[in-house]
XYZ file of C-alpha atoms in Angstrom:
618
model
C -95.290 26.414 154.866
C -92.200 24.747 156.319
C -93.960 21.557 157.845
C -96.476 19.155 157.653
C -99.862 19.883 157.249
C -102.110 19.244 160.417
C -102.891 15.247 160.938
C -105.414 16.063 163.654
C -107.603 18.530 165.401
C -105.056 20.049 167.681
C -102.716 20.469 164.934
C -105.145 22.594 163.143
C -105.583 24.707 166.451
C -102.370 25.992 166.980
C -102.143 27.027 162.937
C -105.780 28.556 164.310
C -108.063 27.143 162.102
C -111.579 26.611 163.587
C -112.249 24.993 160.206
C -110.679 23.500 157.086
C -111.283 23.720 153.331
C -111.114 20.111 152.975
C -109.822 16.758 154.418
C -107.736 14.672 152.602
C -108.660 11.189 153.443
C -106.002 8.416 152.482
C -105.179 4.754 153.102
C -100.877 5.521 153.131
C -99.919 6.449 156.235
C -98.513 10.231 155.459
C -95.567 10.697 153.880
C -94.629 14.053 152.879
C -92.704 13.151 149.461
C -93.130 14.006 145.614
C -93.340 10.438 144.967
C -96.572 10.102 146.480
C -99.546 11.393 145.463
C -101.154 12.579 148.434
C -98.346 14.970 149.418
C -98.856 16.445 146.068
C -102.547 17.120 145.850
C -102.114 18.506 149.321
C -99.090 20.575 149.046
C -100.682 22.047 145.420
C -103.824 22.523 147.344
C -101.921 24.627 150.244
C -99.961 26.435 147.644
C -103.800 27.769 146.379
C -103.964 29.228 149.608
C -106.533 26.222 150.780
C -106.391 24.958 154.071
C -106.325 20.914 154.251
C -106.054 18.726 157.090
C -104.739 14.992 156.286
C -106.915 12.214 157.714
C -104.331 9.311 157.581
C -105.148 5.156 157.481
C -108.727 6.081 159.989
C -110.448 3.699 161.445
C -112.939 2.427 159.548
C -114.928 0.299 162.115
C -116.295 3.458 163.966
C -116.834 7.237 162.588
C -114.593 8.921 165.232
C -111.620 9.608 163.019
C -113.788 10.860 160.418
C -115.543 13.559 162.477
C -112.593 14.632 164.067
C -111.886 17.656 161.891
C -115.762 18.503 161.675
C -117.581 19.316 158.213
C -114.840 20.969 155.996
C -115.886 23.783 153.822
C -115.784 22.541 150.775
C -115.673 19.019 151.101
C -113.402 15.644 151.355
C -110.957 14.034 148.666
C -110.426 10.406 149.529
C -108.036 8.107 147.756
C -106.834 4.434 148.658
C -102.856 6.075 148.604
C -99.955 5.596 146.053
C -100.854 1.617 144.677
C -104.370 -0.015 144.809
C -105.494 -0.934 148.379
C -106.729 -5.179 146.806
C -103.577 -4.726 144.862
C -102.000 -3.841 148.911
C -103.223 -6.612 150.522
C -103.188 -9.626 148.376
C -100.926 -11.281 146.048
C -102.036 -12.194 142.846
C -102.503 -15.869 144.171
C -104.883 -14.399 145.644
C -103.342 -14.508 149.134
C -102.942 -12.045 151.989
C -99.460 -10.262 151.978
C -98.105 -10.282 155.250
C -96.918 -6.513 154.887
C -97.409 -3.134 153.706
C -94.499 -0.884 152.169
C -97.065 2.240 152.817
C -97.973 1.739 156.404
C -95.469 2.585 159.763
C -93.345 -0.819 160.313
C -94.742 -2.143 157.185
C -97.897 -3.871 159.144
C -100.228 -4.886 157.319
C -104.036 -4.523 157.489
C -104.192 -0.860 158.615
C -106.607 0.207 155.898
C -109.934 -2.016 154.473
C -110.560 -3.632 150.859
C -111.345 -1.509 148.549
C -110.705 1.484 150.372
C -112.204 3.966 148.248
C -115.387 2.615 149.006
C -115.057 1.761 152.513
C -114.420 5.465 153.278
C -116.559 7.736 151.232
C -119.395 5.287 151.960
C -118.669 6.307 156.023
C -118.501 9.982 154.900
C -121.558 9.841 153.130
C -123.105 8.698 155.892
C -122.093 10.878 158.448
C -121.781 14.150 155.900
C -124.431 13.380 153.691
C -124.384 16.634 151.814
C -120.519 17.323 152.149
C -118.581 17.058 148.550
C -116.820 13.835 148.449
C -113.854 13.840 145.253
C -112.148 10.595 144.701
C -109.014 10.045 143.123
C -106.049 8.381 142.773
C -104.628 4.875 141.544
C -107.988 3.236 142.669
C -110.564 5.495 141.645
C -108.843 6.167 138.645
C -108.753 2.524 137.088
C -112.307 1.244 138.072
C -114.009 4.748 136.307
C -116.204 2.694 134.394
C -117.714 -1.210 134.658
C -114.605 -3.137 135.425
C -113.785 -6.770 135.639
C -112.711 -7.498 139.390
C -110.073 -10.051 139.590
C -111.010 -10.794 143.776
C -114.650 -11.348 143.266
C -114.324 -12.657 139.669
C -117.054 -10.596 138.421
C -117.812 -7.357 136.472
C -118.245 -4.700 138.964
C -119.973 -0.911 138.306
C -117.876 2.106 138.225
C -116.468 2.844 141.708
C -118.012 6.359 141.252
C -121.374 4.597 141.871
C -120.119 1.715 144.678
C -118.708 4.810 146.458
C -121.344 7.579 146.168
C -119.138 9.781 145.182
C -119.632 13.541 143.641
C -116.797 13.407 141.384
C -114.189 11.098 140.230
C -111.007 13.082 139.249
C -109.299 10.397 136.816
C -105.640 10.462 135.714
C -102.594 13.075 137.605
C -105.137 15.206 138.864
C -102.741 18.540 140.036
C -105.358 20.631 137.329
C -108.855 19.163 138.043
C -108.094 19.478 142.382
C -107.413 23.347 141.186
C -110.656 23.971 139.165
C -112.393 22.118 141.642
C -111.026 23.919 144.642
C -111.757 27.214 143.380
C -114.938 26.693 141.630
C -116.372 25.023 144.710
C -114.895 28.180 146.665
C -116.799 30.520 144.463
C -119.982 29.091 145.554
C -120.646 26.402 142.876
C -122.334 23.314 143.848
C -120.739 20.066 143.180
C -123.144 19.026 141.082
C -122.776 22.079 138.994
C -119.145 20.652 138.397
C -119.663 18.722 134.749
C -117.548 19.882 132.677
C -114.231 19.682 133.966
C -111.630 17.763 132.346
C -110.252 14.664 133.707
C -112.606 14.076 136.042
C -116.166 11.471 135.840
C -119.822 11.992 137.542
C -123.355 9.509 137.609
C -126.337 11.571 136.789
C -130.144 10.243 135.788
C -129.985 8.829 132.517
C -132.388 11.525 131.716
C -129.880 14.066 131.948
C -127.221 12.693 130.038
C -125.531 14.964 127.802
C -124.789 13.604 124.912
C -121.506 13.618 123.560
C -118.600 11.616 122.702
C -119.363 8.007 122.594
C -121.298 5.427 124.717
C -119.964 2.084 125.457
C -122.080 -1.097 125.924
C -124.004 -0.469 129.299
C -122.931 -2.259 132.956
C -125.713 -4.482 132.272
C -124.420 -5.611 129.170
C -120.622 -6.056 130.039
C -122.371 -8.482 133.129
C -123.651 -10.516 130.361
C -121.484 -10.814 127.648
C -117.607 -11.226 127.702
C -117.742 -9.416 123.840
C -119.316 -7.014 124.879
C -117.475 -5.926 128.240
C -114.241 -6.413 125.624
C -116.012 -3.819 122.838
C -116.089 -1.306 126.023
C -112.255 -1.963 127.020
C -110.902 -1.019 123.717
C -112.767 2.098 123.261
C -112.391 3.336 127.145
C -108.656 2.945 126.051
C -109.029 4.530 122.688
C -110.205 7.687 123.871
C -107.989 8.531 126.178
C -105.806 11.116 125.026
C -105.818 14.357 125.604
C -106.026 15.596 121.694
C -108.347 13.282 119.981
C -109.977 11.603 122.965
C -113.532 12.108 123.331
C -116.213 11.659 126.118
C -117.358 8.133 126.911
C -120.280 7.454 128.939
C -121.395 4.110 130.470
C -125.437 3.431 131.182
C -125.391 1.927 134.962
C -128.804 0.981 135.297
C -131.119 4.350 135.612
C -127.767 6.135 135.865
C -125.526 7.213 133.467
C -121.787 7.303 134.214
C -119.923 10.531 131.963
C -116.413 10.781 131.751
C -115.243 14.101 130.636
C -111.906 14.434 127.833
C -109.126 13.879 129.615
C -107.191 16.990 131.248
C -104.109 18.103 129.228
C -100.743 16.730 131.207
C -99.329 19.347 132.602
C -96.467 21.297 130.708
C -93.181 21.903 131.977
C -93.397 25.224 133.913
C -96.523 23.852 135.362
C -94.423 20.366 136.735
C -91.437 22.853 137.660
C -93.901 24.324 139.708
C -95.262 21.212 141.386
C -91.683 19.657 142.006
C -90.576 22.923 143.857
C -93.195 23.061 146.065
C -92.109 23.003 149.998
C -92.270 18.824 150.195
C -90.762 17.255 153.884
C -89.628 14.881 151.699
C -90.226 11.650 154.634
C -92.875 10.518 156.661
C -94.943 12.226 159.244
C -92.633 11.884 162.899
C -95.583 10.516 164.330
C -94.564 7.168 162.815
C -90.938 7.497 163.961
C -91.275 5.104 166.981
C -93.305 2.462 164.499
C -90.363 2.107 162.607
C -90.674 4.729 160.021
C -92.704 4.297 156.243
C -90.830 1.340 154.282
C -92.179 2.677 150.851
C -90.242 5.989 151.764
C -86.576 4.238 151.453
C -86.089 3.424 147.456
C -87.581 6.788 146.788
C -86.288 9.122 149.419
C -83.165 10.142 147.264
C -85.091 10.162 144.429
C -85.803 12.494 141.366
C -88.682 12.300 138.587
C -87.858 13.962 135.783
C -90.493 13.481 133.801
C -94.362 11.866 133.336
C -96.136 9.624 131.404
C -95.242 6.204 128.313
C -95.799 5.418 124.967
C -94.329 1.763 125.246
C -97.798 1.293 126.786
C -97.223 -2.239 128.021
C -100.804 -4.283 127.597
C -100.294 -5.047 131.487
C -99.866 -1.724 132.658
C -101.798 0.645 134.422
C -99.920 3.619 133.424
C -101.502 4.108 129.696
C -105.030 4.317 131.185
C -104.072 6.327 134.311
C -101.300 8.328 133.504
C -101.766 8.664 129.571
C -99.070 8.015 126.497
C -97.740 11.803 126.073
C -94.924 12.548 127.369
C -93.969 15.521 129.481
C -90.651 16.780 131.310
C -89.343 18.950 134.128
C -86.553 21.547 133.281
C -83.056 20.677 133.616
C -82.548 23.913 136.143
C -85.473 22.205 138.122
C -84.235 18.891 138.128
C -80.931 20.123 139.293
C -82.379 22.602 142.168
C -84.028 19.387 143.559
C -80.723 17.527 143.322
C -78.833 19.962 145.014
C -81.698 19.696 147.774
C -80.881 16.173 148.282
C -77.483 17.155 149.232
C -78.502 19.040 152.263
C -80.447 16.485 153.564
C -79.099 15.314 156.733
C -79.084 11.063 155.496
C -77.885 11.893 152.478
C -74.898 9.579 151.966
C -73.779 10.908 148.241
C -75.877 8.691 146.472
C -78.871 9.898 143.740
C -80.902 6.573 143.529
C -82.650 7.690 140.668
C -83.507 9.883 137.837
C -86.715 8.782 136.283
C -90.268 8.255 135.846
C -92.496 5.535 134.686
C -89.840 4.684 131.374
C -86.234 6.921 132.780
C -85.195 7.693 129.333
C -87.725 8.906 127.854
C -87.702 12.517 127.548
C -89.828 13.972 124.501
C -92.840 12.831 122.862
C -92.160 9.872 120.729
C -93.146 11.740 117.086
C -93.680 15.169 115.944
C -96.856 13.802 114.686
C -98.470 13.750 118.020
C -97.957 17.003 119.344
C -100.958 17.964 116.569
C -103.251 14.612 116.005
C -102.424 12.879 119.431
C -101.130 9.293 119.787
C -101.822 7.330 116.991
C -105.169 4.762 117.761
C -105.138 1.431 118.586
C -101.557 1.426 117.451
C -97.981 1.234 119.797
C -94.839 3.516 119.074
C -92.408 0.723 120.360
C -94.004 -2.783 119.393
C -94.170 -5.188 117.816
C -91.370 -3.153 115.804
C -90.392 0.748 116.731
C -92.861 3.153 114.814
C -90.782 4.181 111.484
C -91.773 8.066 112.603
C -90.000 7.221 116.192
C -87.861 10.056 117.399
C -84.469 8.435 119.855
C -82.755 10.812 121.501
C -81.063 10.816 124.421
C -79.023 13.981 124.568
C -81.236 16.010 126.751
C -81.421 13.223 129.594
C -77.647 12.687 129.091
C -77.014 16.188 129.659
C -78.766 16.198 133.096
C -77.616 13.353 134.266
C -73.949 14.398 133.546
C -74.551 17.647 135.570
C -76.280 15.836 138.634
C -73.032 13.512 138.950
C -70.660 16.690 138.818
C -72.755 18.216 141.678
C -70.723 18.803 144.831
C -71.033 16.241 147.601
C -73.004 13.728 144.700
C -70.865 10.192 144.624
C -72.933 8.347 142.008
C -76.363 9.011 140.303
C -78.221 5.702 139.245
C -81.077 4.754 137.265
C -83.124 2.220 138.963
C -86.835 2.944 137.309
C -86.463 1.319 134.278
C -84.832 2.055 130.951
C -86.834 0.909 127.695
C -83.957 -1.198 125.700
C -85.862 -1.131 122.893
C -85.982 2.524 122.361
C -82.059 3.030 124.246
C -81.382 0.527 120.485
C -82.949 2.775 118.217
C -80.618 5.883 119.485
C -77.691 5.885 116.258
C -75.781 7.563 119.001
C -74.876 5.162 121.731
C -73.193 7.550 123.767
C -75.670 7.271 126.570
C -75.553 4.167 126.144
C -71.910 3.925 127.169
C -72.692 6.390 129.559
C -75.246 4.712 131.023
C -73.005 1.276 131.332
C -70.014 3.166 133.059
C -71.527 5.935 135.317
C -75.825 4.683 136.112
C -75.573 1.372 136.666
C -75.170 0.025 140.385
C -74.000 -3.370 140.011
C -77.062 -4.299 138.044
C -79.628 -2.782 135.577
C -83.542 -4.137 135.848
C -85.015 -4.667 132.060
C -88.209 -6.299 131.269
C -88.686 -8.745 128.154
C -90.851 -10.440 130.315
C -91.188 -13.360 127.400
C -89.345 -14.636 124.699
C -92.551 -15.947 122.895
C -93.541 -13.661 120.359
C -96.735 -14.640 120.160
C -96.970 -13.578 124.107
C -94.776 -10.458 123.358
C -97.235 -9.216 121.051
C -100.099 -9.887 123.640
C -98.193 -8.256 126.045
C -97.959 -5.053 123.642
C -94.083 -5.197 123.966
C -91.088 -5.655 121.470
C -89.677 -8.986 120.159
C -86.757 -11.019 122.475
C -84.468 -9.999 119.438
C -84.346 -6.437 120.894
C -83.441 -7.964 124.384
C -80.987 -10.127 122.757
C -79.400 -7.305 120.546
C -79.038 -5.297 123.836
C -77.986 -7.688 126.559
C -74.592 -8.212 123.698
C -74.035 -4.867 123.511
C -74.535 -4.021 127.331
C -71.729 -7.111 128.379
C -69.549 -5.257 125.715
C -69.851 -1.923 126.703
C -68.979 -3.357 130.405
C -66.024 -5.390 129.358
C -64.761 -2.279 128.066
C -64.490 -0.119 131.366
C -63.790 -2.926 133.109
C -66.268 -3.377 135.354
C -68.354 -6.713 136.475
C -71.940 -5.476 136.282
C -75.290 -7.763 135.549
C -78.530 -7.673 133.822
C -81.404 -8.414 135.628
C -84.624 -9.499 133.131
C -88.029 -8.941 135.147
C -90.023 -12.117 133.504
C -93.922 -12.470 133.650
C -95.895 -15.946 134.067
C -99.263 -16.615 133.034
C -99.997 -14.137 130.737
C -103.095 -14.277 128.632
C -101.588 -15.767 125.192
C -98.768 -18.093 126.935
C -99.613 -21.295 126.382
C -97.610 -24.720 128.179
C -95.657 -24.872 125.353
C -94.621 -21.313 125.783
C -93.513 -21.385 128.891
C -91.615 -24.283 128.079
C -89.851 -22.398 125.362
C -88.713 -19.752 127.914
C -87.465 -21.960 130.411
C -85.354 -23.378 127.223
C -83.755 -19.481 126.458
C -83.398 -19.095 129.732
C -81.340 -22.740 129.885
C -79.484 -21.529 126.797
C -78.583 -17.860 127.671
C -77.549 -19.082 131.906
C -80.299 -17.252 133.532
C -81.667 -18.264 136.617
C -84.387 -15.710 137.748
C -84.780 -15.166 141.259
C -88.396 -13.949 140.993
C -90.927 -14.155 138.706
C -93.794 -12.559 138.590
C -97.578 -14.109 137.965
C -100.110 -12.351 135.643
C -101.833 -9.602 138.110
C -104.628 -8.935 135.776
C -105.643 -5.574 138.027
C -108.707 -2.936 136.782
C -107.555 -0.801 133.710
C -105.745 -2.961 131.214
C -106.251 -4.600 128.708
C -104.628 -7.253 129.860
C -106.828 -7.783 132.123
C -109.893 -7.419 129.311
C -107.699 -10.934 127.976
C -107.891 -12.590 131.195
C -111.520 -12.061 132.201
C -112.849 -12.526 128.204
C -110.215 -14.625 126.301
C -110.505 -12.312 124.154
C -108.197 -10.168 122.694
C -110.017 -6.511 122.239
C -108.529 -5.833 119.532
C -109.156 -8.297 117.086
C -111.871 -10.207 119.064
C -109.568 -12.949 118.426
C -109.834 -15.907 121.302
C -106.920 -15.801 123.520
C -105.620 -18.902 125.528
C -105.480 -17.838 129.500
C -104.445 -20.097 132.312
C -106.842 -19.383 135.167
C -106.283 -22.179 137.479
C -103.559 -21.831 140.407
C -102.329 -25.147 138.880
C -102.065 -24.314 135.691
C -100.334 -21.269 136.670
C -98.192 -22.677 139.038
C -97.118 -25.167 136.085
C -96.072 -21.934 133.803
C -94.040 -20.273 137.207
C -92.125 -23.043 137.760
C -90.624 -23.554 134.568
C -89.278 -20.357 134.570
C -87.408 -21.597 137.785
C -86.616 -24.894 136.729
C -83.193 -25.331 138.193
C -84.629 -25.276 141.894
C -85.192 -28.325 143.227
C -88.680 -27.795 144.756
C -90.061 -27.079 141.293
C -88.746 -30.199 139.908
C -92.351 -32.463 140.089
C -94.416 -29.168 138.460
C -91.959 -28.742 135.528
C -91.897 -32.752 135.064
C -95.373 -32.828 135.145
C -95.701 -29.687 132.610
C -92.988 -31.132 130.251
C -94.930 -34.342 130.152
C -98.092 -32.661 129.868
C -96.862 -30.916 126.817
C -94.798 -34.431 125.298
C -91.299 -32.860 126.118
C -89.750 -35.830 127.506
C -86.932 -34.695 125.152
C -85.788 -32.320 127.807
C -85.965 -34.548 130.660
C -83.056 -36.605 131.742
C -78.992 -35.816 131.672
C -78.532 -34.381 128.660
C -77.078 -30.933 128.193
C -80.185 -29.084 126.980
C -82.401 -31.097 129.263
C -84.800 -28.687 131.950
C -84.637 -31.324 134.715
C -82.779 -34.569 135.453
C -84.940 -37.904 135.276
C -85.622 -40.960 133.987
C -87.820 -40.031 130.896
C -86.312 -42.880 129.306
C -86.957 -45.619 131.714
C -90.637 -44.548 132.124
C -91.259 -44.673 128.240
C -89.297 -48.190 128.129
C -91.759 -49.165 130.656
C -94.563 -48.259 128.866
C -93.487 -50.450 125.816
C -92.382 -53.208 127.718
C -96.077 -53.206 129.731
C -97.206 -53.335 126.043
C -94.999 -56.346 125.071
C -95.348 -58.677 128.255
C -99.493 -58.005 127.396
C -98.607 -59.180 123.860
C -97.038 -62.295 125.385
C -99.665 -63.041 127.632
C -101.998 -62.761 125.176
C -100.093 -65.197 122.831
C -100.325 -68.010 125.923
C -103.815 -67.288 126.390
């Protein structure tokens, strides 16, 4: 097991296989790295003594690439790849991305919309009784009716578009086992019901009937309450403690999705992380230019899985869960020291992290028992009173990584949660963190200063940022060095009105920031975020929710945030006069944009006063 598993059928002849266990169909190209998904499913599958072939980015216009391998044994696992294959090819304006981090020389358009589908609808086709598993990013977020941001429409669980046996939902190291070896045993996949963490369609005669039912397919078509009464309890129930079955009526099927699988513990992601990863892309893609999605995570390390800052936008509460888990220090280190011995390695660790970096532990004791508390954040609007900060632990590691031999510098680059870093009475790490992780600039995301958009967005207060950009300047005044914050800000979100977007262009003005990006609202399957958008609703409170849905309206909100470039000067006079803000047009020092606010309002009164005049002559 020291190379990469067999892309084709002549690679599987000279291992000797005249058949294979199952064929791993994805829409990356293949990359044999911990960061990506397929390389783990496929190296934990191997490691089970399973043979798998890897069907990379096939042609979907014809069924050669599909048949190559023959039948496998026990059937195929298809998956879009790391990030959502819409999501892949178009921007959330809608329009078609000109590259792709996860294909050879970044071209784009090497696999089809909605990928999922496209492929397991071929394999049905040609295999009609072969097992087909779906997983991954894709699968994972459209389990159940969905609202579909390209189409504008509420679409059925992709577990019924696709065909599909079996939908393995959420990291899915576990369910691929039990799967694996119960369809080895002789088990049909039909049999397979009551596995955790994964979702099937039977008759609506046979549903079993537990857990909870949401309002049917049909019903989240025709009412926006309704499809928003579904959201919050699909994201209710899922964690792994309290979270119970929830099952969906599609028409004369019935959609179940099973409690979700435990995350796994730390022996069990030791044993994942050590397994015998390539750690780059497949050579076939060496004369293409190599994998562009390989480079900011090639020199990587995750050190642990899951978030409770659960961010209203993000896919990671729905997909990857709340609860925290965490490798082992010795683990982390042994794949550390790896990195060392690679032959590119230039001395630099690019990161130790995970979806938040410093979080470590669970958030509460409280949890471990009774699960995540319902309906109910550990970070916002204000840090849970029963919050547990601590950074010792991470410290600790990452002060052993930096000491390792041939190791120059060990950054952070995935994304440290201020708010929680603040509620740490020790701010050693913090120091730390300023002096030793930082390369030049640290990423944060307060996304808004409004907080009536903070608390749609599920995230903490601008105070927080505020508190913590002071302390961060002072920390690096202190060692000396000239090091930046850079504040990831959002557009467009459901809840920002005109006038709040105005209001952030104004901090902005005031605290000398001048993003160079900002992201638009993506409202992409699986948040509730997303529930906003599509309902203007919040579902929550079934409060209504103000959302900006047209490009121009949008395009209003974006530029403000950028109102110091010259190109975005007619948008952000138009929005300022759309909201009555003439006060910050013209040369004064809080003014957004220079004009001639004044002249154009003297204008209007003196059109007023030569129609008085004329009027008086008449």
């Amino acid at each position: 097991m020291t190379d990469f598993l067999p892309v084709n059928k002549n690679e599987c002849l000279k291992r000797g296989w005249d058949e294979v266990d199952f064929v791993y169909v994805t829409g990356d190209a293949y990359v044999d790295h911990p960061s990506f998904g397929a390389a783990i499913i496929t190296r934990v599958l191997e490691a089970k003594g399973f043979k798998v072939a890897v069907l990379s980015q096939p042609d979907w216009h014809s069924t050669s690439d599909f048949v190559q391998f023959g039948k496998p044994r026990l059937g195929f696992l298809v998956t879009s790849g790391n990030i959502d294959s819409m999501v892949a090819h178009y921007t959330a304006a809608k329009k078609i991305r000109r590259d792709d981090a996860y294909t050879a020389g970044g071209r784009a358009g090497k696999r089809p919309d909605r990928a999922v589908i496209v492929y397991s609808n071929i394999i049905k086709k040609v295999y009609p009784d072969s097992p087909v598993i779906i997983g991954g990013l894709e699968a994972s977020l459209r389990r159940f009716a969905h609202y579909d941001y390209w189409d504008d429409c509420i679409k059925p669980s992709i577990i019924i578009d696709s065909m599909a046996d079996l939908l393995i939902y959420g990291m899915g190291e576990n369910q691929i086992i039990e799967i694996a070896e119960r369809l080895n045993n002789g088990e049909a996949v039909q049999e397979l019901t009551d596995i955790k963490g994964t979702c099937y369609a039977v008759d609506v005669k046979d549903t079993p009937y537990i857990g909870v039912e949401v309002p049917s397919l049909e019903n989240c078509m025709n009412s926006k309450k309704e499809y928003a009464k579904s959201v919050r309890v699909e994201q209710d129930e899922q964690d792994h403690i309290r979270g119970r079955a929830v099952r969906q009526k599609h028409g004369k099927k019935m959609v179940v999705q099973n409690v979700p699988m435990p995350p796994l513990e730390t022996e069990e992601l030791d044993w994942v992380y050590s397994l015998p990863y390539m750690r780059t892309y497949h050579p076939m893609y060496e004369s293409l230019g190599g994998v562009p999605g390989i480079t900011e995570v090639e020199f990587s390390i995750t050190h642990n899985r899951g978030c409770f800052g659960a961010c209203n936008f993000c896919s990671i509460q729905f997909h990857q869960g709340r609860y925290i888990t965490s490798r082992s220090k010795k683990s982390i280190i042994e794949e550390a020291k790896k990195l060392t011995t690679l032959n590119n390695f230039k001395g630099y660790i690019h990161d130790i992290g995970g979806p938040t970096a410093n979080f470590r532990k669970p958030s509460c004791d409280f949890q471990l028992e009774h699960g995540l508390c319902k309906g109910k954040k550990c970070l916002a609007p204000q840090p849970c009173p029963n919050l547990k900060a601590n950074h010792v632990e991470y410290l600790d590691i990452l002060r052993t990584v930096r000491c390792l031999p041939k190791v120059k510098k060990v950054f952070i680059r995935s994304g440290i949660r201020y708010d929680y870093l603040l509620e740490d009475k020790d701010d050693t790490f913090f120091k730390e963190l300023v002096e030793n992780h930082v390369s030049g600039q640290l990423k944060v995301a307060p996304e808004h200063c409004s907080a009536s958009v903070l608390d749609k967005m599920g995230k903490p207060h601008i105070e927080a940022y505020i508190e913590f950009s002071k302390r961060y300047f002072r920390y690096t005044g202190q060692v000396n060095k000239e090091q930046y914050l850079v504040p990831y800000l959002m557009s467009s979100h459901p809840g920002s009105t005109l006038d709040d977007a105005i209001k952030l262009a104004c901090f902005l003005k005031k605290n000398h920031i001048k993003p160079e990006q900002v992201q638009d609202f993506y409202p992409t399957p699986g948040t509730i975020s997303t529930c906003m958008f599509y309902t203007e609703l919040d579902p929550y409170t079934m409060e209504p929710v103000y959302v900006a849905k047209t490009p121009h309206d949008k395009a209003l909100q974006r530029a403000l945030l950028q109102y110091y470039n010259p190109k975005n000067k007619q948008l952000c006079e138009e929005a300022l006069k759309r909201a009555h803000r003439y006060d910050l047009i013209g040369g004064g020092r809080d003014c957004l944009i220079q004009g001639t606010v004044n002249n154009y309002k003297n204008q209007k009164q003196n059109n007023r006063n030569n129609y008085g005049r004329y009027r008086k002559r008449k």
